[in-house]
Amino acid sequence: FEAARRRLASEIVHWGYVPDRDAYWRWLQQADILPVTSRHDFFGRSVVEAMAAGVLPLLPRRLAYPEHLPESWQATCLYGDEDELKLRLGQWLEHGWPAPQQHLRQAVRRYDWALLCPIYDERLAHMRGEN
């Protein structure tokens, strides 16, 4: 990461931790694409947050990532190996990337706590016998 940081210093607009949630959200909304190379990720929260902010992800075809994408976007946003990642990222950088429109934002809306909280409350109340 440090080598990339030095090499790309003139292109990097922010590096590191953002202490404030609102500032983090503003940084996400300024991003266009999110290339991900993770080999271990339980859920992919940062990917879901980026998609909710309108960022186009480029994700490995493994772990939980395919589950976050509508089937119609999987061929665009998923890659199989490092060569495919480099090829796709290169194409996007040279020729532009597809605009995610609302499809990807809508796909991760199901994780929005404002929508989930009432469902959890209802199910927990039902388990306690409060019908």
PDB file of C-alpha atoms in Angstrom:
ATOM      1  CA  PHE A   1       0.000   0.000   0.000  1.00  0.00           C
ATOM      2  CA  GLU A   2       2.791   2.418   0.785  1.00  0.00           C
ATOM      3  CA  ALA A   3       4.355   1.874  -2.647  1.00  0.00           C
ATOM      4  CA  ALA A   4       0.992   2.594  -4.286  1.00  0.00           C
ATOM      5  CA  ARG A   5       0.543   5.622  -2.066  1.00  0.00           C
ATOM      6  CA  ARG A   6       3.874   7.084  -3.172  1.00  0.00           C
ATOM      7  CA  ARG A   7       3.386   6.209  -6.833  1.00  0.00           C
ATOM      8  CA  LEU A   8      -0.151   7.581  -6.996  1.00  0.00           C
ATOM      9  CA  ALA A   9       0.274  10.504  -4.598  1.00  0.00           C
ATOM     10  CA  SER A  10      -0.870  13.084  -7.144  1.00  0.00           C
ATOM     11  CA  GLU A  11      -4.058  11.090  -7.810  1.00  0.00           C
ATOM     12  CA  ILE A  12      -5.055  10.311  -4.214  1.00  0.00           C
ATOM     13  CA  VAL A  13      -7.451  12.825  -2.684  1.00  0.00           C
ATOM     14  CA  HIS A  14      -7.706  11.121   0.707  1.00  0.00           C
ATOM     15  CA  TRP A  15      -5.791   8.368   2.469  1.00  0.00           C
ATOM     16  CA  GLY A  16      -6.597   6.743   5.780  1.00  0.00           C
ATOM     17  CA  TYR A  17      -9.170   6.857   8.506  1.00  0.00           C
ATOM     18  CA  VAL A  18     -12.085   9.301   8.504  1.00  0.00           C
ATOM     19  CA  PRO A  19     -13.202   9.943  12.097  1.00  0.00           C
ATOM     20  CA  ASP A  20     -16.658  11.307  11.267  1.00  0.00           C
ATOM     21  CA  ARG A  21     -19.480   9.262   9.687  1.00  0.00           C
ATOM     22  CA  ASP A  22     -20.799  12.226   7.701  1.00  0.00           C
ATOM     23  CA  ALA A  23     -17.335  12.968   6.309  1.00  0.00           C
ATOM     24  CA  TYR A  24     -16.932   9.274   5.417  1.00  0.00           C
ATOM     25  CA  TRP A  25     -20.228   9.375   3.513  1.00  0.00           C
ATOM     26  CA  ARG A  26     -19.158  12.520   1.644  1.00  0.00           C
ATOM     27  CA  TRP A  27     -15.891  10.834   0.610  1.00  0.00           C
ATOM     28  CA  LEU A  28     -17.818   7.796  -0.629  1.00  0.00           C
ATOM     29  CA  GLN A  29     -20.135   9.948  -2.688  1.00  0.00           C
ATOM     30  CA  GLN A  30     -17.135  11.499  -4.461  1.00  0.00           C
ATOM     31  CA  ALA A  31     -15.839   8.103  -5.587  1.00  0.00           C
ATOM     32  CA  ASP A  32     -16.645   6.571  -8.968  1.00  0.00           C
ATOM     33  CA  ILE A  33     -15.360   3.004  -8.786  1.00  0.00           C
ATOM     34  CA  LEU A  34     -14.342   0.608  -6.026  1.00  0.00           C
ATOM     35  CA  PRO A  35     -11.884  -2.124  -7.054  1.00  0.00           C
ATOM     36  CA  VAL A  36     -11.857  -4.831  -4.366  1.00  0.00           C
ATOM     37  CA  THR A  37      -9.277  -7.617  -4.047  1.00  0.00           C
ATOM     38  CA  SER A  38     -10.250  -9.083  -0.665  1.00  0.00           C
ATOM     39  CA  ARG A  39      -9.601 -12.739  -0.021  1.00  0.00           C
ATOM     40  CA  HIS A  40     -11.495 -12.704   3.269  1.00  0.00           C
ATOM     41  CA  ASP A  41     -14.605 -10.715   4.061  1.00  0.00           C
ATOM     42  CA  PHE A  42     -17.559 -11.914   6.089  1.00  0.00           C
ATOM     43  CA  PHE A  43     -20.212  -9.620   4.628  1.00  0.00           C
ATOM     44  CA  GLY A  44     -18.639  -6.788   2.650  1.00  0.00           C
ATOM     45  CA  ARG A  45     -19.996  -3.831   4.590  1.00  0.00           C
ATOM     46  CA  SER A  46     -17.684  -1.308   2.945  1.00  0.00           C
ATOM     47  CA  VAL A  47     -18.805  -2.549  -0.480  1.00  0.00           C
ATOM     48  CA  VAL A  48     -22.475  -2.239   0.485  1.00  0.00           C
ATOM     49  CA  GLU A  49     -21.868   1.278   1.813  1.00  0.00           C
ATOM     50  CA  ALA A  50     -20.057   2.275  -1.378  1.00  0.00           C
ATOM     51  CA  MET A  51     -22.841   0.866  -3.552  1.00  0.00           C
ATOM     52  CA  ALA A  52     -25.407   2.772  -1.466  1.00  0.00           C
ATOM     53  CA  ALA A  53     -23.399   5.922  -2.194  1.00  0.00           C
ATOM     54  CA  GLY A  54     -23.539   5.261  -5.944  1.00  0.00           C
ATOM     55  CA  VAL A  55     -20.035   3.836  -6.391  1.00  0.00           C
ATOM     56  CA  LEU A  56     -19.560   1.147  -9.044  1.00  0.00           C
ATOM     57  CA  PRO A  57     -17.828  -1.895  -7.507  1.00  0.00           C
ATOM     58  CA  LEU A  58     -15.413  -4.229  -9.252  1.00  0.00           C
ATOM     59  CA  LEU A  59     -15.535  -7.336  -7.078  1.00  0.00           C
ATOM     60  CA  PRO A  60     -14.074 -10.823  -6.965  1.00  0.00           C
ATOM     61  CA  ARG A  61     -16.556 -13.536  -7.903  1.00  0.00           C
ATOM     62  CA  ARG A  62     -16.327 -15.074  -4.437  1.00  0.00           C
ATOM     63  CA  LEU A  63     -17.230 -14.547  -0.802  1.00  0.00           C
ATOM     64  CA  ALA A  64     -20.477 -12.622  -0.213  1.00  0.00           C
ATOM     65  CA  TYR A  65     -19.946 -10.146  -3.052  1.00  0.00           C
ATOM     66  CA  PRO A  66     -22.112 -11.786  -5.754  1.00  0.00           C
ATOM     67  CA  GLU A  67     -25.059 -11.778  -3.335  1.00  0.00           C
ATOM     68  CA  HIS A  68     -25.011  -7.982  -3.168  1.00  0.00           C
ATOM     69  CA  LEU A  69     -25.380  -7.500  -6.919  1.00  0.00           C
ATOM     70  CA  PRO A  70     -28.470  -7.864  -9.075  1.00  0.00           C
ATOM     71  CA  GLU A  71     -27.949 -10.701 -11.540  1.00  0.00           C
ATOM     72  CA  SER A  72     -28.070  -8.201 -14.418  1.00  0.00           C
ATOM     73  CA  TRP A  73     -24.943  -6.440 -13.038  1.00  0.00           C
ATOM     74  CA  GLN A  74     -22.852  -9.491 -12.135  1.00  0.00           C
ATOM     75  CA  ALA A  75     -21.140  -9.797 -15.528  1.00  0.00           C
ATOM     76  CA  THR A  76     -20.183  -6.117 -15.301  1.00  0.00           C
ATOM     77  CA  CYS A  77     -19.049  -5.972 -11.681  1.00  0.00           C
ATOM     78  CA  LEU A  78     -17.559  -9.398 -10.924  1.00  0.00           C
ATOM     79  CA  TYR A  79     -14.184 -10.748 -12.024  1.00  0.00           C
ATOM     80  CA  GLY A  80     -12.720 -14.229 -11.731  1.00  0.00           C
ATOM     81  CA  ASP A  81      -8.981 -13.735 -11.389  1.00  0.00           C
ATOM     82  CA  GLU A  82      -6.282 -11.080 -11.236  1.00  0.00           C
ATOM     83  CA  ASP A  83      -5.892 -10.934 -15.022  1.00  0.00           C
ATOM     84  CA  GLU A  84      -9.610 -10.274 -15.472  1.00  0.00           C
ATOM     85  CA  LEU A  85      -9.473  -7.596 -12.749  1.00  0.00           C
ATOM     86  CA  LYS A  86      -6.600  -5.820 -14.526  1.00  0.00           C
ATOM     87  CA  LEU A  87      -8.305  -6.084 -17.907  1.00  0.00           C
ATOM     88  CA  ARG A  88     -11.677  -4.780 -16.678  1.00  0.00           C
ATOM     89  CA  LEU A  89     -10.163  -1.997 -14.595  1.00  0.00           C
ATOM     90  CA  GLY A  90      -7.958  -0.962 -17.518  1.00  0.00           C
ATOM     91  CA  GLN A  91     -10.953  -0.872 -19.851  1.00  0.00           C
ATOM     92  CA  TRP A  92     -12.967   1.198 -17.409  1.00  0.00           C
ATOM     93  CA  LEU A  93     -10.133   3.669 -16.886  1.00  0.00           C
ATOM     94  CA  GLU A  94      -9.428   4.005 -20.595  1.00  0.00           C
ATOM     95  CA  HIS A  95     -12.968   4.005 -21.997  1.00  0.00           C
ATOM     96  CA  GLY A  96     -15.142   4.929 -19.032  1.00  0.00           C
ATOM     97  CA  TRP A  97     -17.238   2.787 -16.755  1.00  0.00           C
ATOM     98  CA  PRO A  98     -20.941   2.055 -16.820  1.00  0.00           C
ATOM     99  CA  ALA A  99     -23.098   4.354 -14.730  1.00  0.00           C
ATOM    100  CA  PRO A 100     -24.644   2.280 -11.940  1.00  0.00           C
ATOM    101  CA  GLN A 101     -27.824   4.381 -11.986  1.00  0.00           C
ATOM    102  CA  GLN A 102     -30.197   3.301  -9.240  1.00  0.00           C
ATOM    103  CA  HIS A 103     -29.949  -0.457  -9.788  1.00  0.00           C
ATOM    104  CA  LEU A 104     -27.010  -0.992  -7.463  1.00  0.00           C
ATOM    105  CA  ARG A 105     -28.238   1.451  -4.835  1.00  0.00           C
ATOM    106  CA  GLN A 106     -31.584  -0.317  -4.830  1.00  0.00           C
ATOM    107  CA  ALA A 107     -29.903  -3.725  -4.566  1.00  0.00           C
ATOM    108  CA  VAL A 108     -28.307  -2.842  -1.226  1.00  0.00           C
ATOM    109  CA  ARG A 109     -31.291  -0.928   0.125  1.00  0.00           C
ATOM    110  CA  ARG A 110     -32.471  -4.206   1.685  1.00  0.00           C
ATOM    111  CA  TYR A 111     -29.665  -3.789   4.246  1.00  0.00           C
ATOM    112  CA  ASP A 112     -30.790  -0.306   5.307  1.00  0.00           C
ATOM    113  CA  TRP A 113     -31.268  -0.297   9.068  1.00  0.00           C
ATOM    114  CA  ALA A 114     -34.273   2.020   8.756  1.00  0.00           C
ATOM    115  CA  LEU A 115     -36.006  -0.786   6.842  1.00  0.00           C
ATOM    116  CA  LEU A 116     -34.645  -3.679   8.899  1.00  0.00           C
ATOM    117  CA  CYS A 117     -35.268  -2.300  12.377  1.00  0.00           C
ATOM    118  CA  PRO A 118     -39.090  -2.520  12.278  1.00  0.00           C
ATOM    119  CA  ILE A 119     -38.862  -6.063  10.892  1.00  0.00           C
ATOM    120  CA  TYR A 120     -36.533  -7.118  13.711  1.00  0.00           C
ATOM    121  CA  ASP A 121     -38.751  -5.400  16.278  1.00  0.00           C
ATOM    122  CA  GLU A 122     -41.819  -7.204  14.970  1.00  0.00           C
ATOM    123  CA  ARG A 123     -40.134 -10.607  14.919  1.00  0.00           C
ATOM    124  CA  LEU A 124     -38.681 -10.183  18.395  1.00  0.00           C
ATOM    125  CA  ALA A 125     -42.062  -9.096  19.729  1.00  0.00           C
ATOM    126  CA  HIS A 126     -43.609 -12.165  18.108  1.00  0.00           C
ATOM    127  CA  MET A 127     -40.989 -14.408  19.754  1.00  0.00           C
ATOM    128  CA  ARG A 128     -41.885 -12.875  23.122  1.00  0.00           C
ATOM    129  CA  GLY A 129     -45.535 -13.631  22.424  1.00  0.00           C
ATOM    130  CA  GLU A 130     -46.621 -10.029  21.977  1.00  0.00           C
ATOM    131  CA  ASN A 131     -48.337 -10.724  18.626  1.00  0.00           C
TER     132      ASN A 131
END
